[in-house]
PDB file of C-alpha atoms in Angstrom:
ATOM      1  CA  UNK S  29     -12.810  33.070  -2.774  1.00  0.00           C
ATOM      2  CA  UNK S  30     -14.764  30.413  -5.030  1.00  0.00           C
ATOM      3  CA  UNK S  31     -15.046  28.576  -2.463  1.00  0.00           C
ATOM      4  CA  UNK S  32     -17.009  30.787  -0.348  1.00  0.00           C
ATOM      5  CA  UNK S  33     -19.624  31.739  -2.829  1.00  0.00           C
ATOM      6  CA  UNK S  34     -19.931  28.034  -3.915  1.00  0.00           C
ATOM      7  CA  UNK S  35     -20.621  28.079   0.331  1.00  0.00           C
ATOM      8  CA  UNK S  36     -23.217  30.255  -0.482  1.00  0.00           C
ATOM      9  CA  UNK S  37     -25.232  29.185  -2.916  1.00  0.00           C
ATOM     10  CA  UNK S  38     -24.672  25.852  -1.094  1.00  0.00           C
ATOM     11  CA  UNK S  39     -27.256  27.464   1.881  1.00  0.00           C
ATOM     12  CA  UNK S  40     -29.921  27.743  -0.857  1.00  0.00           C
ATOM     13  CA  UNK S  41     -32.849  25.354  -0.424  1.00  0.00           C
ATOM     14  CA  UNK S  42     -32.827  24.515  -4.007  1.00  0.00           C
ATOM     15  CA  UNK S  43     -29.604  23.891  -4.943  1.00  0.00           C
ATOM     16  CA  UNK S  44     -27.475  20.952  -4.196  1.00  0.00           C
ATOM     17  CA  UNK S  45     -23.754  20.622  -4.325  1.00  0.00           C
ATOM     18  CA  UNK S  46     -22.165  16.736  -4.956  1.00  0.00           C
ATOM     19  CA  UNK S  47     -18.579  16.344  -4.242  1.00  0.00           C
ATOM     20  CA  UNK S  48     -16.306  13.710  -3.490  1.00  0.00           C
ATOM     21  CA  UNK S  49     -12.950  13.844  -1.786  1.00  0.00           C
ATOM     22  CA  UNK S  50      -9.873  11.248  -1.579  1.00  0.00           C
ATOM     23  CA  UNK S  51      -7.887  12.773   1.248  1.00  0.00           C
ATOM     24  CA  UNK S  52      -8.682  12.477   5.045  1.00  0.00           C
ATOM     25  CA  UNK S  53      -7.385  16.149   6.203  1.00  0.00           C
ATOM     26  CA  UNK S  54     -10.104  17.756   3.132  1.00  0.00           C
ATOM     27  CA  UNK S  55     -11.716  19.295   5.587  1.00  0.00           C
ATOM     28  CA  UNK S  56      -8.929  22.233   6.216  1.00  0.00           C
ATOM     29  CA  UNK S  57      -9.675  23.589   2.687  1.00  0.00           C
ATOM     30  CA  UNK S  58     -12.612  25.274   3.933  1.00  0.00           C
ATOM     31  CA  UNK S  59     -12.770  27.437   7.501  1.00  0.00           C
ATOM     32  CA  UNK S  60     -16.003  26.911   9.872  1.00  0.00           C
ATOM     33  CA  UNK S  61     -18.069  29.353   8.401  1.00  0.00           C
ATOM     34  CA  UNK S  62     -17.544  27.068   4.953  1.00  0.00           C
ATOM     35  CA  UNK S  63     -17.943  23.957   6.529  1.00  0.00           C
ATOM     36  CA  UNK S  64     -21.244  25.395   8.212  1.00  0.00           C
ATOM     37  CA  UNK S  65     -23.181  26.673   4.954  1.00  0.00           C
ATOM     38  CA  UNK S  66     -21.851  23.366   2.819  1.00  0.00           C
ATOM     39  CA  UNK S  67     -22.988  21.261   5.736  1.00  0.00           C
ATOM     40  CA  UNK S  68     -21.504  18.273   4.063  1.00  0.00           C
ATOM     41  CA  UNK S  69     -22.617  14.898   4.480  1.00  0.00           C
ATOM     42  CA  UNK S  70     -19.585  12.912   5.126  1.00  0.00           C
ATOM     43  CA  UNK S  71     -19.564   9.185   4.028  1.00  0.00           C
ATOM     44  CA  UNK S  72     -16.236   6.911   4.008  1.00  0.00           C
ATOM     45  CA  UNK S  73     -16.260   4.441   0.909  1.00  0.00           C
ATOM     46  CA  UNK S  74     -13.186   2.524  -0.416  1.00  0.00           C
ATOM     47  CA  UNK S  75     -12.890   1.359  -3.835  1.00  0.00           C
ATOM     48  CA  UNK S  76     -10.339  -1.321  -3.252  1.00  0.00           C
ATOM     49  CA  UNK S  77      -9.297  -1.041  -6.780  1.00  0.00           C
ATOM     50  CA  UNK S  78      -5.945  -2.148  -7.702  1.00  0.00           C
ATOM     51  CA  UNK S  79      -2.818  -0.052  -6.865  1.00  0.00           C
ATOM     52  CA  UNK S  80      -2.242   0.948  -9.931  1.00  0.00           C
ATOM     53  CA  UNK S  81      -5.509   2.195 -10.378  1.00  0.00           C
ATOM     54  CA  UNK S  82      -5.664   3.998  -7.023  1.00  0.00           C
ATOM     55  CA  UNK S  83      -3.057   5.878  -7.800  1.00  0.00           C
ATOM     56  CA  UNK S  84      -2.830   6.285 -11.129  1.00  0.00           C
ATOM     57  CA  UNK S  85      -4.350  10.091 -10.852  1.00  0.00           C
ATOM     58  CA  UNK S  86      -1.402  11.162  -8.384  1.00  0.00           C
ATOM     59  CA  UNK S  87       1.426  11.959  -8.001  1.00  0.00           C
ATOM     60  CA  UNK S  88       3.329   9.871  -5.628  1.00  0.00           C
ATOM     61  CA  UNK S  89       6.554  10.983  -3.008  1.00  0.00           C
ATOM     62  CA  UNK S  90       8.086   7.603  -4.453  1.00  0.00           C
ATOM     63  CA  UNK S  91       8.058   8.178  -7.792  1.00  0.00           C
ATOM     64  CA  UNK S  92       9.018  11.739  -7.728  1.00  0.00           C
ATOM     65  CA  UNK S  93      12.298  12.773  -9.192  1.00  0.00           C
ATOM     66  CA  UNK S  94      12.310  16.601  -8.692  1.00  0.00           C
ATOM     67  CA  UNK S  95      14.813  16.459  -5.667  1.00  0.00           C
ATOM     68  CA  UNK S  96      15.932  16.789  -1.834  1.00  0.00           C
ATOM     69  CA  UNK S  97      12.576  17.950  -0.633  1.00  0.00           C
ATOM     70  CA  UNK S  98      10.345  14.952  -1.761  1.00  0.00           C
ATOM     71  CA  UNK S  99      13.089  13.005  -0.724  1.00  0.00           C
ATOM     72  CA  UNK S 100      13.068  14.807   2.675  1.00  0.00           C
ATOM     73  CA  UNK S 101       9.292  14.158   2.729  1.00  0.00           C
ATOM     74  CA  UNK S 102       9.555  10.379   2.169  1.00  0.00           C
ATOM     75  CA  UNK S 103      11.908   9.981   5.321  1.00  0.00           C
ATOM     76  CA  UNK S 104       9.484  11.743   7.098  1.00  0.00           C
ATOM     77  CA  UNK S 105       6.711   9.834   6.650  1.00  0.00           C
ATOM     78  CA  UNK S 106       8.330   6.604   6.706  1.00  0.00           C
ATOM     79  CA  UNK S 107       9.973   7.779  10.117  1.00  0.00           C
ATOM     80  CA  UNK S 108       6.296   8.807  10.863  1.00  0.00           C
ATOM     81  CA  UNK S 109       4.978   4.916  10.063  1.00  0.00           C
ATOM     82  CA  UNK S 110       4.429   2.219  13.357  1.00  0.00           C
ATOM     83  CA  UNK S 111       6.793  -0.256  13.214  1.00  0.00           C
ATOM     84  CA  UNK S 112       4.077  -2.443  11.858  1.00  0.00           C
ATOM     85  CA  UNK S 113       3.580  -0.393   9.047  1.00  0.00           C
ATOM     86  CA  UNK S 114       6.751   0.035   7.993  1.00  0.00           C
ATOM     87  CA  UNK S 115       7.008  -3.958   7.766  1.00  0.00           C
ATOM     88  CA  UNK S 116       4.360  -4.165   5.189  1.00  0.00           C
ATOM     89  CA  UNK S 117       5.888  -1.305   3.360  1.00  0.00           C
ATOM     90  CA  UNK S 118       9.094  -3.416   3.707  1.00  0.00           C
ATOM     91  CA  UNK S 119       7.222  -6.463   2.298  1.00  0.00           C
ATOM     92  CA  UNK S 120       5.676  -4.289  -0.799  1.00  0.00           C
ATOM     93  CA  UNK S 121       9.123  -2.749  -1.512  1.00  0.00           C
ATOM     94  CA  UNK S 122      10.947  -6.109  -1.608  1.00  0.00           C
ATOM     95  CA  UNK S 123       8.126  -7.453  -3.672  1.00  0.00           C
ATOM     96  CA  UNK S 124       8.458  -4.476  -6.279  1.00  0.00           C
ATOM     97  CA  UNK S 125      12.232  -4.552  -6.116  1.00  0.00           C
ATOM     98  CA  UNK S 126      12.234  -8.205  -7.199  1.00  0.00           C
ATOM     99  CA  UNK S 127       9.883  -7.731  -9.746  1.00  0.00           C
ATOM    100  CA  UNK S 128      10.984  -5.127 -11.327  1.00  0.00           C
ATOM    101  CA  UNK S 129      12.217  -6.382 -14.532  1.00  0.00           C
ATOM    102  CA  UNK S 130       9.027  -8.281 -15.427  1.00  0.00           C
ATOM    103  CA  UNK S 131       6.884  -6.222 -17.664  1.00  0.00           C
ATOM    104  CA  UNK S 132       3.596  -7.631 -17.248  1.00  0.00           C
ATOM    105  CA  UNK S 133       3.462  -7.636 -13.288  1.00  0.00           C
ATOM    106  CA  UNK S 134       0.925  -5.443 -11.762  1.00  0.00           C
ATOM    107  CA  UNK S 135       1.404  -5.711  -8.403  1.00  0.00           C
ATOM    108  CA  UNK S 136       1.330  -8.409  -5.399  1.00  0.00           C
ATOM    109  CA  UNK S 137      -1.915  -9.493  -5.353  1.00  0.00           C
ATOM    110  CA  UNK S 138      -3.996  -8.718  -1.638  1.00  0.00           C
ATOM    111  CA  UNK S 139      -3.830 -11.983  -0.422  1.00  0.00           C
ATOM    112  CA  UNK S 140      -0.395 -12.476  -0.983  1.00  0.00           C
ATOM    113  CA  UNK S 141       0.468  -9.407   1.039  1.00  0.00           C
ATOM    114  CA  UNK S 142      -2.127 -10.181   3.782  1.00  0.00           C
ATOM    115  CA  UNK S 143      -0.623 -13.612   3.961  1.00  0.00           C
ATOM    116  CA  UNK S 144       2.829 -12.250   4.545  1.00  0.00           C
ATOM    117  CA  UNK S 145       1.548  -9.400   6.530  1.00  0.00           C
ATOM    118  CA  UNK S 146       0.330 -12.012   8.839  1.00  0.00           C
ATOM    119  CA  UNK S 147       3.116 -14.299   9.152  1.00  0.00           C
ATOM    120  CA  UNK S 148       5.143 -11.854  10.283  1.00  0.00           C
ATOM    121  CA  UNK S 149       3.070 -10.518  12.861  1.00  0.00           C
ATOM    122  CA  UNK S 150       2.308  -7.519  10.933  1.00  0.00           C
ATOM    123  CA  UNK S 151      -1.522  -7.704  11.264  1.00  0.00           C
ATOM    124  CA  UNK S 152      -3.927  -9.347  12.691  1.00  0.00           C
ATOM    125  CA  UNK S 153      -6.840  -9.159  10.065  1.00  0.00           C
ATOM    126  CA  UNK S 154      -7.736  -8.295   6.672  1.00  0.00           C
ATOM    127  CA  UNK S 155      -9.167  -5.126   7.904  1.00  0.00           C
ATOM    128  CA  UNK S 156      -5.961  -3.891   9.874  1.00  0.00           C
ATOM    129  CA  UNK S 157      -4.234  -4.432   6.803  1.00  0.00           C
ATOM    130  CA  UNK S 158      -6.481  -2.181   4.611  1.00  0.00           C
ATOM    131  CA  UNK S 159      -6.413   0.257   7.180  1.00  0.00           C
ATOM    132  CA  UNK S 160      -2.181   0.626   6.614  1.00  0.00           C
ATOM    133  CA  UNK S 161      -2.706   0.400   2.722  1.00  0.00           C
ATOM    134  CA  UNK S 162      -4.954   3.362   3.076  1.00  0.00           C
ATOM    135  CA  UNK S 163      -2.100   4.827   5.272  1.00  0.00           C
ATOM    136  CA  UNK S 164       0.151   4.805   2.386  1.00  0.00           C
ATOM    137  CA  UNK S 165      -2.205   5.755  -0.724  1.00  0.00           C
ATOM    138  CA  UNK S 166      -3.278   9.077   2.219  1.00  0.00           C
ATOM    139  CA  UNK S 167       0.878   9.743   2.632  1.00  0.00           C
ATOM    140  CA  UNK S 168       1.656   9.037  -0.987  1.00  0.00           C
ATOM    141  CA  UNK S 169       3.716   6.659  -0.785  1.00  0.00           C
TER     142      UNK S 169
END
């Protein structure tokens, strides 16, 4: 309901609405009759901040300990992954598995994981490999 009157005022001339978004599928929050009076301009900008960073503000399907269904959701969208994908997830998990006892690690560094990535076949580029990491922070995971 909110958000059709904020749709509304939205159509005024002299009002302008600012909004960001993190998620690709955003969009289905509003129906076409929304969309059309917010007539959003829609820009895609990464921050490439650090993981931990990213998602520090979310709550992840990996970290989740509430039960089956997260779980459920996990398999899914690991099942869901191209077998490239899942290769780098492979490489992260290993990475954070070994480290796991060592306090002051934050995470394999980009190049690191683009170096592996790409010794295995996994990617081609530093872009393709953004493009999965973005896969992952968009699933959760």
């Amino acid at each position: 309901k909110v958000q059709g009157y904020l749709s509304m005022l939205a159509e005024v001339k002299s009002i302008h609405i600012i909004a960001s978004t993190d998620h690709i599928n955003a969009p289905v929050m509003w129906n076409a009759a929304q969309l059309g009076r917010f007539s959003w301009l829609w820009y895609e900008t990464h921050t490439f901040a650090h993981y931990t960073e990213e998602v520090s503000y979310e709550n992840s399907l990996v970290v989740q300990q509430s039960g089956a269904l997260e779980y459920s959701s996990l398999v899914h969208v690991l099942h869901s992954l191209t077998s490239n994908g899942r290769g780098v997830f492979d490489i992260l998990g290993k990475e954070e598995l070994a480290r796991k006892s060592d306090s002051s690690y934050q995470g394999m560094p980009f190049q690191e994981l683009y170096s592996k990535a790409r010794e295995q076949f996994l990617v081609s580029n530093d872009q393709a490999l953004r493009a999965q990491l973005t896969e992952f922070l968009d699933h959760k995971l």
